[in-house]
Amino acid sequence: MKAEQGNISDPVAISDTSFFDREVSWLRMDGQRARWIVWAFLSALVVYLVVVGKLATGPVNVFHPDALAFLDDGWRVLHGQVPHRDFYSPLGPLEFWMIAAGMLFAHGGTQGIAISIAAFGFLTGTWGWFLARRRMLPLFALLITGWLVLTAASPTPLGFDPRFLSCAMIYNRQGYALLGIILVECAFSQERSRFWGGVSSGVALVLLAFLKLNFFGVAGLVLLTSVPLTRTELRRLWGFLTGATMTLIGFVLYPGFSISAFYSDMSFVKQARGSVLSLAGTLHGIGTCAKSGSVWLVVAMTVAAVVMIAPRERRRREFWTLTLLSLVVLASGPFFLQTNSMENSCQLASLWIIILVERMTAIHPRMKEKSVTVVLIALSLGAVAASMASDSASALSLISFEPATEEASASRIAAPGMERLLFYNTNTVYDSDRKGGDGDGSYYVDAVNDGLALLNQQSTPQESILVLGFQNPFTYLLRRKPAEGGSAFLDVGKSISSTHMPAVDRVFGNADLMMLPDYDSSHRASDLFVENYYHAYLLENFQLVGRSQRWLLYRRNE
């Protein structure tokens, strides 16, 4: 599209006549001039993903149970079980299918977690690059791609220091990456109402529905800001419907998958997570987000766009779509802080800053108060660089991890094939002063090893196992056929509600053995509630056959 058409997003063919225009002119670098930067940046991202795929299963020094929870879920899928139909899950099936695919490449080994994370990061980054490159200048497309890869594949839980290594809550990172793809497409939807852009958003929306519901809800709100209203936008609408329909059909055709079972499980999630939404929580989330410099930069950039661009451009629909998207991004911060565990910032702000800077750069020669916009652009790019540096530093933590700097050396689970999965102690702000806290790796490993010893003594390889508690590490560790029933994880207030509990047949399934945790942990209160709730059924159908320091073993009555 020609510059003289006045579209606010296209680079203008105007000579840089001012100092401030010259300062931002390098950001408008074309593909030919930027080719070496592009190749260097993309190569660095590939190296980052190789490091993650090679090392991310190794050191775990925070949220230790999550790795074994993922391995249990992947093990179930590899043995033909279908999420929601064969076991309860508060997450959609997408996460478990990705983990299972990684484990398949790793021949069932623990390395499958790292492979699945790196593969998702690569696919998301490639998807984002081709989407952004058709809509943005090369340098901004690179920044978008970098944000997607680092967000999707960092081995550090969101909101934590890069020294804290764990696959915990990786689904939140992946949700933000898919949501980011939709956000990029919607930001350019009016000027580029292309069929394949619609397909991209349609695919991403359905993937989010089968990953985690809160991301799906925000994605729907983002798409509403760019609903097609003119005949020229119909190609995008048809593309969206095509992408969403084909992806949905792919899920429905998966052998044994049940939409009704998925919907039933999601009703438990809505009961559990809906209780955390409150006015007080929203106000707290707003206060937390307000401490982030990125949020204030989004506000400043949006206000600058409204105030300083030419009045004739403010009348264009695409301009107001960007303004509405800014409001959605800002509102998403407090919402995700309430519905995602342990986050502490507005994650989408840095991605949206990249898009706003691209907008500002494209129209800068036509803007008033150019000095102000140059300052905002500089501050914004600094904030984006800081955000990316924090995520990329986690790869350096993987490479340079030194057990000597931790409180204790590595702890290993006493089971075949667990040599690579090493657990460490570390001081964290969560439960760091008591046994069973989220940074107490040796204590967690001792508890798992204690349960393994009990099962090796009191059970046979043919007997299937479930745990009446947070998670079940034993089926995978003993490489036994998984029982039907049970859960990906049971956590009152997060995956289930105390007033809306799964039926007993879903929790106990067809397991021959039930293990009950009897030790302190960060999930102890939830474990006790679950045990008490199902206590009568347990005693009626199972009998106590073994006890160790940290576990009780029950066998189903003949």
Coordinates of C-alpha atoms in Angstrom, one line a residue:
M1 CA 0.0 0.0 0.0
K2 CA 1.4 3.4 -0.9
A3 CA 2.3 5.9 1.7
E4 CA 0.2 8.6 0.2
Q5 CA -2.9 6.6 1.0
G6 CA -2.5 7.6 4.6
N7 CA -2.6 4.3 6.3
I8 CA -1.2 4.6 9.8
S9 CA 0.7 1.4 9.7
D10 CA 2.8 1.7 6.5
P11 CA 6.3 3.2 6.3
V12 CA 6.2 6.5 4.7
A13 CA 8.2 7.5 1.8
I14 CA 9.3 10.8 3.4
S15 CA 12.9 11.9 3.6
D16 CA 14.1 12.2 7.1
T17 CA 14.2 16.0 7.5
S18 CA 14.6 16.2 11.3
F19 CA 17.0 15.0 13.9
F20 CA 14.2 12.8 15.5
D21 CA 13.2 11.3 12.2
R22 CA 16.8 10.3 11.6
E23 CA 17.0 8.7 15.1
V24 CA 14.1 6.3 14.3
S25 CA 14.9 5.8 10.6
W26 CA 17.0 2.7 11.3
L27 CA 13.9 1.0 12.8
R28 CA 12.3 1.3 9.3
M29 CA 15.1 -0.7 7.8
D30 CA 14.0 -2.9 4.9
G31 CA 14.5 -6.6 4.5
Q32 CA 17.6 -6.3 2.3
R33 CA 19.4 -4.0 4.7
A34 CA 18.4 -6.1 7.8
R35 CA 19.2 -9.6 6.4
W36 CA 22.3 -10.1 8.5
I37 CA 20.5 -9.0 11.6
V38 CA 17.6 -11.3 10.8
W39 CA 19.8 -14.3 10.3
A40 CA 21.9 -13.7 13.4
F41 CA 18.8 -13.2 15.6
L42 CA 17.0 -16.2 14.3
S43 CA 20.1 -18.3 14.7
A44 CA 20.4 -17.2 18.3
L45 CA 16.8 -18.3 18.9
V46 CA 17.5 -21.7 17.4
V47 CA 20.5 -22.1 19.6
Y48 CA 18.4 -21.2 22.6
L49 CA 15.8 -23.8 21.7
V50 CA 18.6 -26.4 21.3
V51 CA 19.8 -25.6 24.8
V52 CA 16.3 -25.9 26.2
G53 CA 15.6 -29.2 24.4
K54 CA 18.9 -30.7 25.6
L55 CA 19.1 -29.5 29.2
A56 CA 15.6 -28.4 30.4
T57 CA 14.8 -31.8 31.9
G58 CA 17.9 -31.7 34.0
P59 CA 18.1 -29.5 37.1
V60 CA 14.8 -28.7 38.9
N61 CA 15.1 -26.5 41.9
V62 CA 11.5 -25.2 42.4
F63 CA 8.1 -26.8 42.1
H64 CA 9.5 -30.3 41.9
P65 CA 6.3 -32.4 41.6
D66 CA 5.3 -30.8 38.3
A67 CA 7.9 -32.7 36.3
L68 CA 6.6 -36.1 37.5
A69 CA 3.0 -34.9 37.0
F70 CA 3.7 -34.2 33.3
L71 CA 5.5 -37.6 32.9
D72 CA 2.5 -39.4 34.4
D73 CA 0.1 -37.6 32.0
G74 CA 2.3 -38.4 29.0
W75 CA 2.7 -42.0 30.1
R76 CA -1.1 -42.3 30.2
V77 CA -1.4 -41.0 26.7
L78 CA 1.3 -43.3 25.4
H79 CA -0.7 -46.2 26.8
G80 CA -3.8 -45.2 24.9
Q81 CA -5.6 -43.2 27.5
V82 CA -7.5 -40.1 26.5
P83 CA -7.6 -37.0 28.7
H84 CA -11.0 -36.3 30.2
R85 CA -12.5 -39.6 29.0
D86 CA -10.1 -41.8 31.0
F87 CA -9.0 -39.4 33.8
Y88 CA -9.9 -36.0 35.1
S89 CA -7.9 -33.0 34.0
P90 CA -8.3 -29.3 34.7
L91 CA -6.2 -28.6 31.6
G92 CA -7.3 -29.3 28.0
P93 CA -5.8 -32.3 26.2
L94 CA -3.3 -30.3 24.1
E95 CA -0.7 -30.2 26.9
F96 CA -0.7 -33.9 27.4
W97 CA -0.6 -34.8 23.7
M98 CA 2.5 -32.5 23.4
I99 CA 4.2 -34.1 26.3
A100 CA 3.4 -37.6 25.0
A101 CA 4.8 -36.7 21.6
G102 CA 8.1 -35.5 23.2
M103 CA 8.2 -38.7 25.3
L104 CA 7.7 -40.8 22.2
F105 CA 10.8 -39.2 20.6
A106 CA 12.6 -39.9 23.9
H107 CA 11.5 -43.5 23.9
G108 CA 9.4 -42.8 27.0
G109 CA 12.2 -41.1 28.9
T110 CA 12.2 -37.9 31.0
Q111 CA 13.9 -36.0 28.2
G112 CA 10.5 -35.9 26.5
I113 CA 9.4 -32.9 28.6
A114 CA 12.3 -30.8 27.3
I115 CA 11.8 -32.0 23.7
S116 CA 8.1 -31.0 23.8
I117 CA 8.9 -27.6 25.3
A118 CA 11.5 -26.8 22.7
A119 CA 9.4 -28.2 19.8
F120 CA 6.5 -26.0 20.8
G121 CA 8.8 -23.0 21.0
F122 CA 10.1 -23.7 17.5
L123 CA 6.7 -24.2 16.0
T124 CA 5.3 -21.1 17.7
G125 CA 8.3 -19.0 16.7
T126 CA 8.2 -20.1 13.0
W127 CA 4.4 -19.4 13.0
G128 CA 4.9 -16.0 14.5
W129 CA 7.8 -15.1 12.2
F130 CA 5.8 -15.7 9.0
L131 CA 2.7 -14.0 10.5
A132 CA 4.6 -10.9 11.6
R133 CA 7.0 -10.6 8.7
R134 CA 4.0 -10.1 6.3
R135 CA 2.7 -7.3 8.5
M136 CA 5.6 -5.6 10.1
L137 CA 9.1 -4.2 9.3
P138 CA 11.9 -6.8 9.7
L139 CA 13.3 -5.6 13.0
F140 CA 9.9 -5.6 14.7
A141 CA 9.0 -9.1 13.2
L142 CA 12.2 -10.3 14.9
L143 CA 11.2 -8.8 18.2
I144 CA 7.8 -10.5 18.0
T145 CA 9.4 -13.8 17.1
G146 CA 11.9 -13.5 20.0
W147 CA 9.1 -12.7 22.4
L148 CA 7.0 -15.7 21.3
V149 CA 10.0 -18.2 21.5
L150 CA 11.2 -16.9 24.9
T151 CA 7.7 -16.8 26.4
A152 CA 6.8 -20.3 25.1
A153 CA 10.0 -22.1 26.0
S154 CA 11.7 -20.6 29.0
P155 CA 12.5 -23.2 31.6
T156 CA 11.7 -20.7 34.4
P157 CA 8.1 -20.4 35.7
L158 CA 6.6 -17.0 34.8
G159 CA 7.3 -14.3 37.4
F160 CA 10.4 -16.1 38.8
D161 CA 14.1 -15.3 38.8
P162 CA 15.9 -17.0 35.9
R163 CA 17.9 -19.1 38.4
F164 CA 14.7 -21.0 39.4
L165 CA 14.4 -23.9 36.9
S166 CA 11.3 -26.0 36.5
C167 CA 8.8 -27.0 33.9
A168 CA 6.0 -26.0 36.3
M169 CA 3.1 -24.1 34.7
I170 CA 4.6 -24.3 31.3
Y171 CA 1.1 -24.3 29.9
N172 CA 0.7 -20.7 31.0
R173 CA 3.8 -19.8 28.9
Q174 CA 2.4 -21.7 25.9
G175 CA -1.0 -20.0 26.4
Y176 CA 0.6 -16.5 26.3
A177 CA 2.4 -17.5 23.1
L178 CA -0.8 -18.6 21.3
L179 CA -2.6 -15.6 22.6
G180 CA 0.3 -13.4 21.3
I181 CA -0.2 -14.8 17.8
I182 CA -3.8 -13.8 17.9
L183 CA -3.0 -10.3 19.2
V184 CA -0.5 -9.7 16.4
E185 CA -3.0 -10.7 13.7
C186 CA -5.8 -8.6 15.2
A187 CA -3.5 -5.5 15.4
F188 CA -3.1 -5.6 11.6
S189 CA -6.5 -7.1 10.6
Q190 CA -8.0 -4.0 9.0
E191 CA -5.2 -3.2 6.7
R192 CA -4.3 -6.9 6.0
S193 CA -7.7 -8.7 5.9
R194 CA -6.1 -11.8 4.4
F195 CA -7.5 -15.3 4.4
W196 CA -4.4 -16.8 6.0
G197 CA -4.4 -14.3 8.8
G198 CA -7.9 -15.4 9.7
V199 CA -6.8 -19.0 9.5
S200 CA -4.0 -18.3 11.9
S201 CA -6.3 -16.8 14.5
G202 CA -8.9 -19.5 14.1
V203 CA -6.3 -22.2 14.7
A204 CA -4.8 -20.4 17.7
L205 CA -8.2 -19.8 19.3
V206 CA -9.2 -23.5 19.2
L207 CA -5.8 -24.6 20.4
L208 CA -6.3 -22.2 23.4
A209 CA -9.7 -23.7 24.1
F210 CA -8.1 -27.1 24.5
L211 CA -5.1 -25.8 26.4
K212 CA -6.5 -23.5 29.2
L213 CA -9.9 -21.8 29.4
N214 CA -8.8 -18.4 30.7
F215 CA -6.5 -17.8 27.7
F216 CA -9.4 -18.8 25.4
G217 CA -11.6 -16.3 27.0
V218 CA -9.2 -13.4 26.6
A219 CA -8.5 -14.5 23.1
G220 CA -12.1 -14.2 22.3
L221 CA -12.2 -10.7 23.7
V222 CA -9.2 -9.8 21.6
L223 CA -10.9 -11.1 18.4
L224 CA -14.1 -9.1 19.2
T225 CA -12.1 -5.8 18.8
S226 CA -11.5 -6.6 15.1
V227 CA -14.7 -8.3 14.0
P228 CA -15.1 -7.9 10.2
L229 CA -17.5 -5.2 9.4
T230 CA -16.9 -4.6 5.7
R231 CA -17.0 -6.7 2.5
T232 CA -13.3 -6.3 2.1
E233 CA -12.8 -8.1 5.4
L234 CA -14.9 -11.2 4.5
R235 CA -11.8 -13.1 3.3
R236 CA -10.4 -12.9 6.9
L237 CA -13.7 -14.1 8.3
W238 CA -13.8 -17.1 6.0
G239 CA -10.2 -17.8 6.9
F240 CA -11.0 -17.7 10.6
L241 CA -13.9 -20.0 10.2
T242 CA -11.8 -22.4 8.1
G243 CA -9.0 -22.5 10.6
A244 CA -11.2 -22.9 13.6
T245 CA -13.4 -25.6 12.0
M246 CA -10.5 -27.7 10.7
T247 CA -8.7 -27.5 14.0
L248 CA -11.8 -28.5 15.9
I249 CA -12.5 -31.4 13.6
G250 CA -8.9 -32.6 14.2
F251 CA -9.6 -32.7 18.0
V252 CA -13.0 -34.4 17.5
L253 CA -11.5 -37.1 15.2
Y254 CA -8.8 -37.9 17.7
P255 CA -9.5 -41.6 18.7
G256 CA -11.7 -41.8 21.7
F257 CA -11.8 -38.1 22.4
S258 CA -15.0 -36.9 24.0
I259 CA -16.2 -33.3 23.8
S260 CA -18.8 -34.0 26.5
A261 CA -16.2 -35.4 28.9
F262 CA -14.0 -32.3 28.2
Y263 CA -16.9 -30.0 28.9
S264 CA -17.7 -31.9 32.1
D265 CA -14.1 -31.4 33.4
M266 CA -14.1 -27.8 32.5
S267 CA -17.2 -27.3 34.6
F268 CA -15.1 -28.4 37.6
V269 CA -12.4 -25.9 36.6
K270 CA -14.9 -23.0 36.4
Q271 CA -16.1 -23.9 39.8
A272 CA -12.6 -24.0 41.2
R273 CA -11.1 -21.0 39.5
G274 CA -14.2 -18.9 39.5
S275 CA -14.1 -18.6 43.2
V276 CA -10.8 -16.7 43.0
L277 CA -12.3 -13.9 41.0
S278 CA -13.3 -11.0 43.3
L279 CA -13.3 -7.3 43.5
A280 CA -10.5 -7.4 46.1
G281 CA -8.5 -9.7 43.9
T282 CA -9.0 -7.4 40.9
L283 CA -7.9 -4.4 42.8
H284 CA -4.9 -6.3 44.1
G285 CA -4.1 -7.3 40.5
I286 CA -4.4 -3.7 39.3
G287 CA -2.0 -2.6 42.0
T288 CA 0.5 -5.4 41.1
C289 CA 0.4 -4.5 37.4
A290 CA 0.8 -0.8 38.2
K291 CA 4.2 -1.6 39.7
S292 CA 5.4 -2.7 36.3
G293 CA 7.1 -0.2 34.1
S294 CA 5.9 -2.0 31.0
V295 CA 2.2 -1.3 31.9
W296 CA 2.9 2.4 32.2
L297 CA 4.7 2.4 28.9
V298 CA 1.6 0.8 27.3
V299 CA -0.5 3.6 28.8
A300 CA 1.9 6.3 27.7
M301 CA 2.3 5.0 24.2
T302 CA -1.5 4.7 23.8
V303 CA -2.1 8.2 25.1
A304 CA 0.6 9.5 22.8
A305 CA -0.9 7.9 19.8
V306 CA -4.3 9.4 20.7
V307 CA -3.0 12.9 21.3
M308 CA -0.2 13.4 18.9
I309 CA -1.1 11.8 15.6
A310 CA -2.9 13.7 13.0
P311 CA -6.7 14.1 13.5
R312 CA -7.5 12.6 10.1
E313 CA -5.7 9.4 11.1
R314 CA -7.5 9.3 14.5
R315 CA -10.7 8.8 12.5
R316 CA -9.6 5.6 11.0
R317 CA -11.0 2.3 12.4
E318 CA -7.6 0.6 12.6
F319 CA -6.5 3.3 15.0
W320 CA -9.4 2.7 17.4
T321 CA -8.9 -1.0 17.1
L322 CA -5.4 -0.5 18.4
T323 CA -6.7 1.6 21.3
L324 CA -9.3 -1.0 22.2
L325 CA -6.6 -3.7 22.1
S326 CA -4.5 -1.6 24.5
L327 CA -7.4 -1.6 26.9
V328 CA -7.8 -5.4 26.6
V329 CA -4.1 -6.0 27.2
L330 CA -4.2 -3.8 30.3
A331 CA -7.3 -5.5 31.6
S332 CA -5.9 -9.0 31.0
G333 CA -3.1 -8.4 33.5
P334 CA -5.3 -8.4 36.7
F335 CA -7.4 -11.2 35.2
F336 CA -4.5 -13.5 34.6
L337 CA -3.0 -12.7 38.0
Q338 CA -6.1 -14.1 39.6
T339 CA -6.5 -17.1 37.3
N340 CA -2.9 -18.2 36.9
S341 CA -0.8 -19.3 39.8
M342 CA 2.0 -17.1 41.1
E343 CA 2.3 -14.6 38.3
N344 CA 3.3 -11.1 39.2
S345 CA 3.1 -8.9 36.1
C346 CA 1.1 -8.1 32.9
Q347 CA 2.8 -10.6 30.6
L348 CA 1.2 -9.3 27.4
A349 CA 2.4 -5.7 28.0
S350 CA 5.9 -6.2 26.5
L351 CA 4.5 -7.8 23.4
W352 CA 2.0 -5.0 22.9
I353 CA 4.8 -2.5 23.4
I354 CA 6.6 -4.0 20.4
I355 CA 3.4 -3.5 18.3
L356 CA 2.9 0.1 19.5
V357 CA 6.5 1.0 18.8
E358 CA 6.1 -0.3 15.3
R359 CA 3.0 1.8 14.9
M360 CA 4.8 4.9 16.2
T361 CA 7.9 4.3 14.0
A362 CA 5.8 4.0 10.9
I363 CA 3.9 7.2 11.4
H364 CA 6.6 9.2 13.2
P365 CA 7.4 11.6 10.4
R366 CA 3.7 12.7 10.4
M367 CA 3.4 13.0 14.2
K368 CA 3.5 16.1 16.4
E369 CA 5.9 16.4 19.3
K370 CA 8.5 14.1 17.7
S371 CA 10.9 14.4 20.6
V372 CA 8.4 12.9 23.0
T373 CA 7.7 9.9 20.7
V374 CA 11.5 9.3 20.3
V375 CA 11.8 9.2 24.1
L376 CA 8.9 6.8 24.4
I377 CA 10.2 4.6 21.7
A378 CA 13.6 4.4 23.4
L379 CA 12.2 3.6 26.8
S380 CA 9.8 1.0 25.3
L381 CA 12.6 -0.8 23.4
G382 CA 14.6 -0.8 26.6
A383 CA 11.7 -2.4 28.5
V384 CA 11.3 -5.1 25.8
A385 CA 15.1 -5.8 25.9
A386 CA 15.0 -6.2 29.7
S387 CA 12.0 -8.5 29.5
M388 CA 13.7 -10.7 26.9
A389 CA 17.0 -10.7 28.7
S390 CA 15.3 -12.1 31.8
D391 CA 13.8 -15.0 29.9
S392 CA 16.9 -15.7 27.9
A393 CA 19.0 -15.7 31.1
S394 CA 17.2 -19.0 32.1
A395 CA 19.1 -20.7 29.3
L396 CA 22.4 -19.5 30.8
S397 CA 21.2 -20.8 34.2
L398 CA 20.8 -24.2 32.6
I399 CA 24.2 -24.1 31.0
S400 CA 26.0 -22.8 34.1
F401 CA 24.0 -24.5 36.8
E402 CA 26.3 -25.4 39.7
P403 CA 25.0 -27.6 42.5
A404 CA 27.6 -26.2 44.8
T405 CA 25.8 -22.9 44.9
E406 CA 22.6 -24.6 46.2
E407 CA 21.9 -25.7 49.7
A408 CA 22.5 -29.4 48.9
S409 CA 23.7 -31.6 46.0
A410 CA 21.4 -33.2 43.6
S411 CA 18.8 -35.7 44.8
R412 CA 17.8 -38.6 42.5
I413 CA 14.7 -40.7 42.5
A414 CA 15.5 -44.4 42.9
A415 CA 14.0 -45.6 39.7
P416 CA 15.4 -46.7 36.3
G417 CA 15.7 -43.9 33.7
M418 CA 15.7 -41.1 36.2
E419 CA 19.4 -40.2 36.0
R420 CA 18.8 -37.0 34.1
L421 CA 16.1 -35.6 36.3
L422 CA 17.9 -34.0 39.2
F423 CA 16.3 -32.2 42.1
Y424 CA 17.9 -29.5 44.1
N425 CA 17.1 -27.5 47.2
T426 CA 16.8 -23.7 46.8
N427 CA 15.6 -20.8 48.9
T428 CA 12.3 -19.4 47.5
V429 CA 9.8 -17.0 48.8
Y430 CA 7.2 -19.8 48.9
D431 CA 7.4 -22.2 51.8
S432 CA 11.1 -21.9 52.1
D433 CA 11.2 -22.3 55.8
R434 CA 9.5 -25.6 56.3
K435 CA 9.8 -29.2 55.1
G436 CA 7.9 -29.9 52.0
G437 CA 8.1 -26.4 50.7
D438 CA 8.3 -25.7 46.9
G439 CA 12.1 -25.3 47.0
D440 CA 12.8 -28.4 49.2
G441 CA 13.9 -30.9 46.5
S442 CA 15.6 -33.4 48.7
Y443 CA 12.6 -33.7 51.0
Y444 CA 10.3 -34.3 48.0
V445 CA 12.7 -37.0 46.5
D446 CA 12.9 -38.7 49.9
A447 CA 9.1 -38.9 50.0
V448 CA 8.9 -40.3 46.5
N449 CA 11.6 -42.9 47.2
D450 CA 9.8 -43.9 50.4
G451 CA 6.7 -44.6 48.4
L452 CA 8.6 -46.5 45.8
A453 CA 10.2 -48.7 48.5
L454 CA 6.7 -49.5 50.0
L455 CA 5.3 -50.4 46.6
N456 CA 8.3 -52.6 45.7
Q457 CA 7.8 -54.5 48.9
Q458 CA 4.0 -54.7 49.0
S459 CA 2.8 -54.9 45.4
T460 CA 3.3 -56.8 42.2
P461 CA 4.1 -55.3 38.7
Q462 CA 0.7 -56.2 37.5
E463 CA -1.1 -54.1 40.0
S464 CA -2.1 -50.6 38.9
I465 CA -1.7 -47.5 41.1
L466 CA -3.5 -44.3 41.8
V467 CA -2.8 -41.6 44.5
L468 CA -5.5 -40.0 46.6
G469 CA -3.8 -36.7 46.6
F470 CA -2.1 -34.0 44.5
Q471 CA -0.3 -36.2 42.0
N472 CA 0.7 -39.8 41.1
P473 CA 4.4 -40.3 40.3
F474 CA 4.5 -44.0 40.9
T475 CA 2.9 -45.5 37.7
Y476 CA 5.5 -43.8 35.5
L477 CA 8.5 -44.5 37.8
L478 CA 7.6 -48.2 38.1
R479 CA 6.7 -48.3 34.3
R480 CA 3.4 -50.0 35.1
K481 CA 0.2 -49.9 33.0
P482 CA -1.7 -46.8 34.1
A483 CA -5.0 -47.3 35.8
E484 CA -8.1 -45.6 34.4
G485 CA -9.4 -42.8 36.6
G486 CA -7.6 -40.5 38.9
S487 CA -6.4 -37.0 37.9
A488 CA -3.6 -35.1 36.2
F489 CA -3.5 -33.3 39.6
L490 CA -5.9 -32.7 42.4
D491 CA -5.6 -29.4 44.2
V492 CA -8.5 -27.9 46.0
G493 CA -9.1 -24.3 45.0
K494 CA -7.1 -24.7 41.7
S495 CA -8.2 -27.8 39.9
I496 CA -11.2 -28.7 42.0
S497 CA -13.6 -26.9 44.3
S498 CA -14.4 -28.0 47.8
T499 CA -18.1 -27.6 46.9
H500 CA -17.9 -29.4 43.5
M501 CA -15.9 -32.6 43.8
P502 CA -15.5 -35.3 41.1
A503 CA -17.5 -38.5 41.5
V504 CA -15.8 -41.4 43.4
D505 CA -15.7 -43.6 40.3
R506 CA -13.6 -41.0 38.5
V507 CA -11.2 -40.6 41.4
F508 CA -10.7 -44.3 42.1
G509 CA -11.2 -45.6 38.6
N510 CA -10.2 -49.3 38.3
A511 CA -7.0 -49.0 40.3
D512 CA -5.9 -52.0 42.3
L513 CA -3.9 -49.9 44.7
M514 CA -4.4 -46.5 46.3
M515 CA -1.5 -44.5 47.8
L516 CA -2.3 -41.8 50.4
P517 CA 0.4 -39.2 51.2
D518 CA 1.1 -38.9 54.9
Y519 CA 3.7 -36.2 55.1
D520 CA 4.0 -32.4 55.1
S521 CA 4.0 -30.6 51.8
S522 CA 2.8 -27.4 50.1
H523 CA -0.3 -29.4 49.1
R524 CA -1.0 -31.0 52.5
A525 CA -4.2 -29.1 53.3
S526 CA -5.6 -30.1 49.9
D527 CA -4.5 -33.7 50.3
L528 CA -6.2 -34.0 53.7
F529 CA -9.5 -32.5 52.4
V530 CA -9.5 -35.0 49.5
E531 CA -8.8 -37.9 51.8
N532 CA -11.5 -36.9 54.2
Y533 CA -14.0 -36.3 51.4
Y534 CA -13.6 -39.8 50.0
H535 CA -12.7 -41.6 53.3
A536 CA -16.0 -43.6 53.5
Y537 CA -15.7 -45.0 50.0
L538 CA -12.0 -45.8 50.6
L539 CA -12.7 -47.9 53.7
E540 CA -15.7 -49.6 52.1
N541 CA -13.8 -50.7 48.9
F542 CA -10.1 -50.9 50.0
Q543 CA -8.2 -52.2 52.9
L544 CA -4.9 -51.0 54.4
V545 CA -2.1 -53.3 53.5
G546 CA 1.1 -51.3 54.1
R547 CA 2.5 -48.2 55.8
S548 CA 5.8 -46.4 55.5
Q549 CA 7.1 -43.2 57.0
R550 CA 5.3 -41.0 54.5
W551 CA 2.7 -43.2 52.7
L552 CA -0.3 -45.4 53.4
L553 CA -1.0 -48.2 50.9
Y554 CA -4.6 -49.6 50.3
R555 CA -5.5 -52.6 48.1
R556 CA -8.9 -53.0 46.5
N557 CA -11.1 -55.6 48.1
E558 CA -11.4 -58.9 46.2

